[in-house]
Tab-separated table of C-alpha atoms in Angstrom:
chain	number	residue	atom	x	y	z
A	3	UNK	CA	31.412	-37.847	37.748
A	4	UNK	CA	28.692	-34.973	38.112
A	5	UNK	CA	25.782	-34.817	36.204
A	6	UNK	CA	27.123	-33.313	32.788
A	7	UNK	CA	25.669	-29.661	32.482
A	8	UNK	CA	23.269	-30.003	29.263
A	9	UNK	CA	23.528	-26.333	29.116
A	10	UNK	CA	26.948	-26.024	28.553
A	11	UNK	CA	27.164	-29.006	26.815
A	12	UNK	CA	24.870	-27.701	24.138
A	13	UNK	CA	26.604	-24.067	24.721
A	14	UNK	CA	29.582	-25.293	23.465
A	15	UNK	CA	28.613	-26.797	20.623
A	16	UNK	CA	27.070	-23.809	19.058
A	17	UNK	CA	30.381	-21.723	20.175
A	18	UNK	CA	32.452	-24.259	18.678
A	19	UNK	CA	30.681	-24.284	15.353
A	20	UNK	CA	30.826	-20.373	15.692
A	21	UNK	CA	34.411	-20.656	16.116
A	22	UNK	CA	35.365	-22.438	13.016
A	23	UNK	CA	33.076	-20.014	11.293
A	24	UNK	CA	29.549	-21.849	10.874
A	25	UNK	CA	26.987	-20.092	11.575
A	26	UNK	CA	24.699	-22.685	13.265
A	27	UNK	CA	21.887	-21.478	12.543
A	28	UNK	CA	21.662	-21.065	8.430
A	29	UNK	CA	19.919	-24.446	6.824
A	30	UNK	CA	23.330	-26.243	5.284
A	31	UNK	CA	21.445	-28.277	2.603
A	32	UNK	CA	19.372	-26.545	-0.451
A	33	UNK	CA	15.581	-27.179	-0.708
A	34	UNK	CA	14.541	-28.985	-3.022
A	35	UNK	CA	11.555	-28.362	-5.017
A	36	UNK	CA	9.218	-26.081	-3.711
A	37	UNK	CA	7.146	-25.351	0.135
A	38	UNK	CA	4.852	-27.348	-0.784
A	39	UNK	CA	2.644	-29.368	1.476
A	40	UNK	CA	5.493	-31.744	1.401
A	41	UNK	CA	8.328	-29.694	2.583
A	42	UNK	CA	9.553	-30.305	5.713
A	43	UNK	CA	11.842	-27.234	6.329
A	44	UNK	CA	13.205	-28.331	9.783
A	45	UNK	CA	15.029	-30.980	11.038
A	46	UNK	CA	12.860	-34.460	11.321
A	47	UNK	CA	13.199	-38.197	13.283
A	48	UNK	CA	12.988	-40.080	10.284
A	49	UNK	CA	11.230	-42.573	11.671
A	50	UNK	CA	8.229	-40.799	13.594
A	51	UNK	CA	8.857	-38.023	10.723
A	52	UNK	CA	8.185	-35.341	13.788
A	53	UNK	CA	9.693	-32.588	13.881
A	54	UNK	CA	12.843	-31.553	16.532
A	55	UNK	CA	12.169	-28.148	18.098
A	56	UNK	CA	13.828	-25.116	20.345
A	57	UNK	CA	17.712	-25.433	20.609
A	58	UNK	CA	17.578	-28.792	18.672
A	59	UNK	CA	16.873	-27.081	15.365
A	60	UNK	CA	20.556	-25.238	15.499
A	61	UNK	CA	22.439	-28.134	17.467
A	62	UNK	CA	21.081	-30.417	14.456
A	63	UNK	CA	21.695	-27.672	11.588
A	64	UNK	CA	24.936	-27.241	12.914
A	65	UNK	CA	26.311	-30.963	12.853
A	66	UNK	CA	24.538	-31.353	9.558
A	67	UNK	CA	26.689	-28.412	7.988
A	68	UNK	CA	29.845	-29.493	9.629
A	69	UNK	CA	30.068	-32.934	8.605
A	70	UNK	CA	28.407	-32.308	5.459
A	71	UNK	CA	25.204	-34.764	5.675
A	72	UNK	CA	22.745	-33.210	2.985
A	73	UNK	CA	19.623	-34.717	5.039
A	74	UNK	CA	17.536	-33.545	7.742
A	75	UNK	CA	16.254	-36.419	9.682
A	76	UNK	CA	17.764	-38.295	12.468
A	77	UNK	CA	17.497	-41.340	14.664
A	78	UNK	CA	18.339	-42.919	18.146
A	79	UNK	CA	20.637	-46.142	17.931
A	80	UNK	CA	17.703	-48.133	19.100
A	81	UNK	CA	15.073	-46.710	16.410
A	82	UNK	CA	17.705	-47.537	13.775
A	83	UNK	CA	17.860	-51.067	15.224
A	84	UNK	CA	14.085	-52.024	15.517
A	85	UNK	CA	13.605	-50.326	11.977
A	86	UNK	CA	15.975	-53.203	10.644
A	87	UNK	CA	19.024	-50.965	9.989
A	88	UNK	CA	21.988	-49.992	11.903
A	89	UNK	CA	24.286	-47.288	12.338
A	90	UNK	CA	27.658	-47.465	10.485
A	91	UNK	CA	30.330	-48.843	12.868
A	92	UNK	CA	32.723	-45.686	13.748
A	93	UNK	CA	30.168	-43.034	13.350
A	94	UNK	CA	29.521	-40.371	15.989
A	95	UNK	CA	26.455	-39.178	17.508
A	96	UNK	CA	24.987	-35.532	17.587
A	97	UNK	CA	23.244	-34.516	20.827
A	98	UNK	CA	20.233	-33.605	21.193
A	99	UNK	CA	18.212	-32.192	24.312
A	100	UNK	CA	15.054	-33.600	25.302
A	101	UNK	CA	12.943	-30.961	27.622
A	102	UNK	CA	9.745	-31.913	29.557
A	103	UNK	CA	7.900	-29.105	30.993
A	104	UNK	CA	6.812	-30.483	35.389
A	105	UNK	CA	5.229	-28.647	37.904
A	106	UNK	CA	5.042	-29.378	41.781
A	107	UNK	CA	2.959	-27.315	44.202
A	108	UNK	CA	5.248	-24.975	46.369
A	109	UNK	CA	6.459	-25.865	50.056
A	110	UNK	CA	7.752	-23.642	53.164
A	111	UNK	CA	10.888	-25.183	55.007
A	112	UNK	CA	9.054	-26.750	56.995
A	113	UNK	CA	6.871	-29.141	54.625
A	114	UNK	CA	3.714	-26.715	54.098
A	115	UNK	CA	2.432	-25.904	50.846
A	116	UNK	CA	2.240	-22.321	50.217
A	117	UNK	CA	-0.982	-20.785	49.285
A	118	UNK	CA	-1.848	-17.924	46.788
A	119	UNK	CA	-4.408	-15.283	47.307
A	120	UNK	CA	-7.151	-17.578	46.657
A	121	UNK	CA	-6.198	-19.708	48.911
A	122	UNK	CA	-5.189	-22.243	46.683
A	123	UNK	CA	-1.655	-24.186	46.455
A	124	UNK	CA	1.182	-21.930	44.666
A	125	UNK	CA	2.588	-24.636	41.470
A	126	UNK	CA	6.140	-24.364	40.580
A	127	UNK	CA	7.156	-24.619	37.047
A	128	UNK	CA	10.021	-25.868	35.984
A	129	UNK	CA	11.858	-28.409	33.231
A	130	UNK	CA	13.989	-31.721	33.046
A	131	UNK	CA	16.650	-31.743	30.441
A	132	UNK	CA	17.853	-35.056	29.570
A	133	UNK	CA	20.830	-35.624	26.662
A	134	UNK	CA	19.459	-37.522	23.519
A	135	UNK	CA	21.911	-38.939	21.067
A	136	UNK	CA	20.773	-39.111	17.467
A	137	UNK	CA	22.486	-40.287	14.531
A	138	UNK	CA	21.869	-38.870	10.797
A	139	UNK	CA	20.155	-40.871	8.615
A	140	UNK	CA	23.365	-40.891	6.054
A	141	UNK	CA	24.905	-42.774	8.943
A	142	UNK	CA	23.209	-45.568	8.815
A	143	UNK	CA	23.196	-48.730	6.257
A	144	UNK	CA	19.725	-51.126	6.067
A	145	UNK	CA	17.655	-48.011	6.191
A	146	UNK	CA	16.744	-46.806	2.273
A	147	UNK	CA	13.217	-46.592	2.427
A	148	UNK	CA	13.855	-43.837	5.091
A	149	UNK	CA	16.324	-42.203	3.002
A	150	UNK	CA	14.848	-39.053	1.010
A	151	UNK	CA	15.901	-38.950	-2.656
A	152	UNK	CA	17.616	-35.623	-3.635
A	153	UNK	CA	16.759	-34.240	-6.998
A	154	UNK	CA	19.396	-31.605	-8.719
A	155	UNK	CA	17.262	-28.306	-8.884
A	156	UNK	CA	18.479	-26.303	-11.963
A	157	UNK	CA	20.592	-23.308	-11.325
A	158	UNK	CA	18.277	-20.218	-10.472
A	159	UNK	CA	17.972	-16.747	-12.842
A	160	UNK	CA	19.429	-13.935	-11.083
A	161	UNK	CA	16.045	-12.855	-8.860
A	162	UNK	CA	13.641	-15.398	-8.413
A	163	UNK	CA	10.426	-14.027	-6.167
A	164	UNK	CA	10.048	-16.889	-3.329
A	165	UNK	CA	6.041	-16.213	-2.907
A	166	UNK	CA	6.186	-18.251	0.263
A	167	UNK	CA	8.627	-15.233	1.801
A	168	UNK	CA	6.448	-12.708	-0.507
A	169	UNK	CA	3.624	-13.783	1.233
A	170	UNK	CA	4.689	-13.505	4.493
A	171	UNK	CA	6.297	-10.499	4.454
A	172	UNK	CA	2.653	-9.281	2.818
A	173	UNK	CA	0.850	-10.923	5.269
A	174	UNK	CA	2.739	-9.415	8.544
A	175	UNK	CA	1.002	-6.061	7.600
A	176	UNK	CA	4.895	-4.487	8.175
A	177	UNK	CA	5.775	-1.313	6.611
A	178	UNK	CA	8.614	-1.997	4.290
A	179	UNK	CA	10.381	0.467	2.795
A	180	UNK	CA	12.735	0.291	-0.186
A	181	UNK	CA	15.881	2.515	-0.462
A	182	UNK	CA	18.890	2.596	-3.129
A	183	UNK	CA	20.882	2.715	-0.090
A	184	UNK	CA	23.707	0.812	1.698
A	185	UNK	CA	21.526	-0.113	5.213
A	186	UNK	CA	19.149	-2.560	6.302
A	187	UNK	CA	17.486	-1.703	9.556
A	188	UNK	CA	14.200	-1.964	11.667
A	189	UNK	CA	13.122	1.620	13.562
A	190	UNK	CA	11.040	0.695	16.213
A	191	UNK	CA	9.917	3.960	17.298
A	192	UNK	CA	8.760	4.692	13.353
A	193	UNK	CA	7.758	1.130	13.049
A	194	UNK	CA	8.967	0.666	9.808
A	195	UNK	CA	11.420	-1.514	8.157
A	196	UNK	CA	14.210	-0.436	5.360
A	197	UNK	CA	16.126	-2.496	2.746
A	198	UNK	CA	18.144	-1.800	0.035
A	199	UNK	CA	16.345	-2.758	-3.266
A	200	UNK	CA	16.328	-6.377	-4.640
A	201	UNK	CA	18.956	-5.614	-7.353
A	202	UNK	CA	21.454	-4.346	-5.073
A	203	UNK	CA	21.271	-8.323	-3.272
A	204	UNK	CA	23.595	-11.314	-4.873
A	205	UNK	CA	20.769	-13.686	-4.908
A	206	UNK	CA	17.299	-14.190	-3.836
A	207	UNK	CA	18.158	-15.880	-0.727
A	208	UNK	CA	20.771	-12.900	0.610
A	209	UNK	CA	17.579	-10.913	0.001
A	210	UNK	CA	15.285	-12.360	2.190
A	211	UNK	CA	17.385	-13.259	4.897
A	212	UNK	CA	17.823	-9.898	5.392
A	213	UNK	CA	14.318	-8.979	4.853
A	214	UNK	CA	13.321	-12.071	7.378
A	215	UNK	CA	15.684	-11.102	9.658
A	216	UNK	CA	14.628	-6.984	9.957
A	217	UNK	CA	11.046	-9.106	10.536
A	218	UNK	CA	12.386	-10.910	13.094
A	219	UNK	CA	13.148	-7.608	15.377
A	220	UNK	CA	9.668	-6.497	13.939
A	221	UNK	CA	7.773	-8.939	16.131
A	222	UNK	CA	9.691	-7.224	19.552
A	223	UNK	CA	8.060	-4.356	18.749
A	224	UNK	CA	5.345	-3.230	21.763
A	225	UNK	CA	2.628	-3.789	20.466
A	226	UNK	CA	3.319	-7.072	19.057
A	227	UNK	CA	5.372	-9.746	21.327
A	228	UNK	CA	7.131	-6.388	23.744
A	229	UNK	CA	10.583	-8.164	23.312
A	230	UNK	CA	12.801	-6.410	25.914
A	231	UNK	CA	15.710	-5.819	22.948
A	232	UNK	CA	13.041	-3.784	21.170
A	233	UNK	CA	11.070	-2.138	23.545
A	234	UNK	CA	14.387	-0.918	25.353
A	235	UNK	CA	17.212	-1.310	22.633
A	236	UNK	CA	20.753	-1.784	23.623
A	237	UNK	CA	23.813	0.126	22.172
A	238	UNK	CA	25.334	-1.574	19.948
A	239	UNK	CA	28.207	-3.909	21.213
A	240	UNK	CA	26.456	-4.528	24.620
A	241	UNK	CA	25.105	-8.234	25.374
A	242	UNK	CA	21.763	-6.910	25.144
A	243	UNK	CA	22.447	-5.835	21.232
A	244	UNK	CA	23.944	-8.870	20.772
A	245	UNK	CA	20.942	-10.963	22.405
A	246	UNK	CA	18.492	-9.426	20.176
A	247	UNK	CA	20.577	-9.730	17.081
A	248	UNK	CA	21.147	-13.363	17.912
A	249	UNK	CA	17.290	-13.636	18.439
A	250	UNK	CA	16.301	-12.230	15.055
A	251	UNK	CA	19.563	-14.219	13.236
A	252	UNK	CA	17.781	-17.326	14.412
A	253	UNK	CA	14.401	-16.040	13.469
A	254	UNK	CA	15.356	-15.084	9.930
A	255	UNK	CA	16.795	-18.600	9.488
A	256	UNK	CA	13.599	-20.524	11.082
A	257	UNK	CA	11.547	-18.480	8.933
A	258	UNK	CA	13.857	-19.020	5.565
A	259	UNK	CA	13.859	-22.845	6.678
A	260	UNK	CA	9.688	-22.018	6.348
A	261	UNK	CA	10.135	-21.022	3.111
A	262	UNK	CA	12.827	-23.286	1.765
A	263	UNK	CA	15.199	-20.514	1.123
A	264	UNK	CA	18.697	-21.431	1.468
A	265	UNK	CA	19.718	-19.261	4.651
A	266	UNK	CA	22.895	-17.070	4.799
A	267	UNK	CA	24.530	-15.393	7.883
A	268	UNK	CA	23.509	-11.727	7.423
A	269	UNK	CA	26.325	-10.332	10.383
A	270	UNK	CA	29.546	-11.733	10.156
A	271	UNK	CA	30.728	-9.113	12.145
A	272	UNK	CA	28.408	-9.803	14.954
A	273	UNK	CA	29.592	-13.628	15.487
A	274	UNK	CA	32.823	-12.102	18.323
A	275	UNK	CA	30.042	-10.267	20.494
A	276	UNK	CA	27.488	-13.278	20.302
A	277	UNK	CA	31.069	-15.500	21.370
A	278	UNK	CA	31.477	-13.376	24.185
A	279	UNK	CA	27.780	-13.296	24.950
A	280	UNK	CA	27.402	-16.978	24.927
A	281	UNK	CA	31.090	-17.223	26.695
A	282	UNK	CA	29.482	-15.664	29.697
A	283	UNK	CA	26.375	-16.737	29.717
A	284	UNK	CA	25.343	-20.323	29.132
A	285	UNK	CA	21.512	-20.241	29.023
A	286	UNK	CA	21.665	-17.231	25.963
A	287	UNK	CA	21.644	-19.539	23.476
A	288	UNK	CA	18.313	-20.872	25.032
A	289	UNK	CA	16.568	-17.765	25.625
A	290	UNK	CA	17.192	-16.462	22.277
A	291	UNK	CA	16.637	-19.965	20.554
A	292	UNK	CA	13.241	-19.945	22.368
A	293	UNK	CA	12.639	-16.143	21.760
A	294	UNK	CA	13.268	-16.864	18.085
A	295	UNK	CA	10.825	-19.350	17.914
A	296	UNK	CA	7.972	-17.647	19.286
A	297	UNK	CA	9.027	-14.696	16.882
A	298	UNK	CA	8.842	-16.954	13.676
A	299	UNK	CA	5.539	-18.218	14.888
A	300	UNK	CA	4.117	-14.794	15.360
A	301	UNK	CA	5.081	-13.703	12.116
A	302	UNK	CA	3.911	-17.343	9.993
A	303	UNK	CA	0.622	-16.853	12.521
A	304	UNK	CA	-0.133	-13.266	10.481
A	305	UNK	CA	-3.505	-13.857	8.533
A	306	UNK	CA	-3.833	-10.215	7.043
A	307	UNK	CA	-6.455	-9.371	4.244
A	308	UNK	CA	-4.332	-8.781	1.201
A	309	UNK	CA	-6.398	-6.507	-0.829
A	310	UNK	CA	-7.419	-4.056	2.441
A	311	UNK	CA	-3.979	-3.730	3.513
A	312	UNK	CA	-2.384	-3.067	-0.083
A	313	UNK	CA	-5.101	-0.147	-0.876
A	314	UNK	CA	-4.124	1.620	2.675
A	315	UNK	CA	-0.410	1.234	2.315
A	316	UNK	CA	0.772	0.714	-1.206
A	317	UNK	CA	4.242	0.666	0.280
A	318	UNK	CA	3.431	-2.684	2.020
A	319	UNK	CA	3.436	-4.276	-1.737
A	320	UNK	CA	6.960	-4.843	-2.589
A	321	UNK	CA	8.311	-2.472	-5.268
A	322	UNK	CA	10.444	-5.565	-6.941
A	323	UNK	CA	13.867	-3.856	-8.347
């Protein structure tokens, strides 16, 4: 047979999961306790406790909220085995993609390497994916002492400030405005960033999804990562809308992973155009996994001085509803 296409593979996955209404990309377990040093808000091997990054963070979030596991780490067949455990017999495997960044120096036809203007060899980057089958730790029997042990968190009051999410929205230096009004948005030519007040949100964690995920299409902006969905925004039902949407959707959720806030999918009505997207275009759920990424870093990477930046925007301190 031909070498399987990875991208696809991974592709359809997502589309699937999309299909049957999952939103791969929303944490499916709740947090327990609080982000403290001990968190570990993304998906972990649960033996070399490291964290799984890029596409593997919604693959892995997806499988864990379809088949209901309530645990975030994962292991090869073989780690299971050497550990002293072993995977249930019947179970099924998730996959995984493992990417290794190569380089080579660049050749003519005819065998000669190519030179730049300093008359040095041109390198040509590029990446080998290779499949990776993991198994959840809830799969496997002989294992306990890698097993995390849930505790029951009480049930929340009706706002609860996450100061993790506080903080970081704080932090960013964003201008966040609050309105008694039915929109959320981003205006990138204003720069500023508008949400409905906290009472008008269901819970905490609708609240700053939403606020994460208006953050998210924040760090586009030019003068901060020049994302092209920002800098030249799409209409709305195009691909391109739908890229950058699916770019800060994944954002908000890395960055609510961050700070152990129960994700929630913030467009339901968006999940037909990012279908169609992803129908057409196998390496968009790549791109915008990877964009997403380097979005949530930006924004966790924002070291602002608190007291400066409250006294020359008091708007930037959240007027709690």
């Amino acid at each position: 047979t031909a070498m399987r296409d990875i991208y696809q593979d991974v592709t359809d996955k997502i589309v699937t999961a999309l299909g049957q209404g999952v939103a791969p990309w929303i944490k499916p377990w709740r947090s327990t306790g609080s982000a403290s040093a001990d968190h570990q808000p993304y998906p972990i091997n649960a033996i070399t406790r490291r964290a799984y990054s890029g596409v593997n963070l919604p693959l892995l979030w997806a499988e864990a909220r379809l088949q209901g596991f309530t645990q975030d780490r994962w292991l090869t067949f073989n780690q299971a085995k050497k550990a002293g455990g072993h995977i249930r017999k019947g179970e099924h495997s998730t996959l995984a993609v493992l990417y290794k960044p190569m380089e080579r120096e660049e050749q003519t036809e005819s065998g000669q390497p190519v030179l730049d203007e300093n008359g040095q060899p041109k390198l040509v980057h590029f990446g080998i994916l290779r499949t990776h089958f993991l198994f959840n730790i809830e799969q496997t029997e002989g294992l306990e002492a890698f097993n995390a042990t849930l505790i029951e968190t009480e049930p929340s009051e009706p706002f609860q400030a996450n100061s993790a999410a506080e903080n970081l929205l704080l932090r960013s230096g964003a201008k966040i405005v609050h309105q008694p009004a039915d929109q959320a948005f981003y205006h990138p030519l204003r720069d500023f960033i508008q949400l409905p007040i906290k009472a008008q949100f269901h819970d905490e964690s609708g609240y700053y999804a939403t606020a994460l995920h208006e953050l998210s299409h924040w760090t586009g902006h030019a003068s901060r990562l020049q994302r092209e969905g920002v800098i030249a925004p799409n209409r709305f039902g195009t691909p391109g809308y739908a890229f950058e949407e699916l770019v800060a959707e994944m954002g908000a959720a890395f960055l609510c992973a961050h700070c152990g806030i129960q994700g929630e999918l913030r467009h339901e009505g968006y999940i037909d155009s990012w279908l169609s997207l992803l129908k057409t275009d196998k390496r968009a759920i790549f791109r915008a996994s990877g964009q997403a990424r380097t979005a949530s870093e930006y924004a966790l990477n924002l070291e602002r001085p608190l007291k400066a930046m409250a006294l020359a925007d008091p708007r930037c301190v959240n007027d709690g509803a």
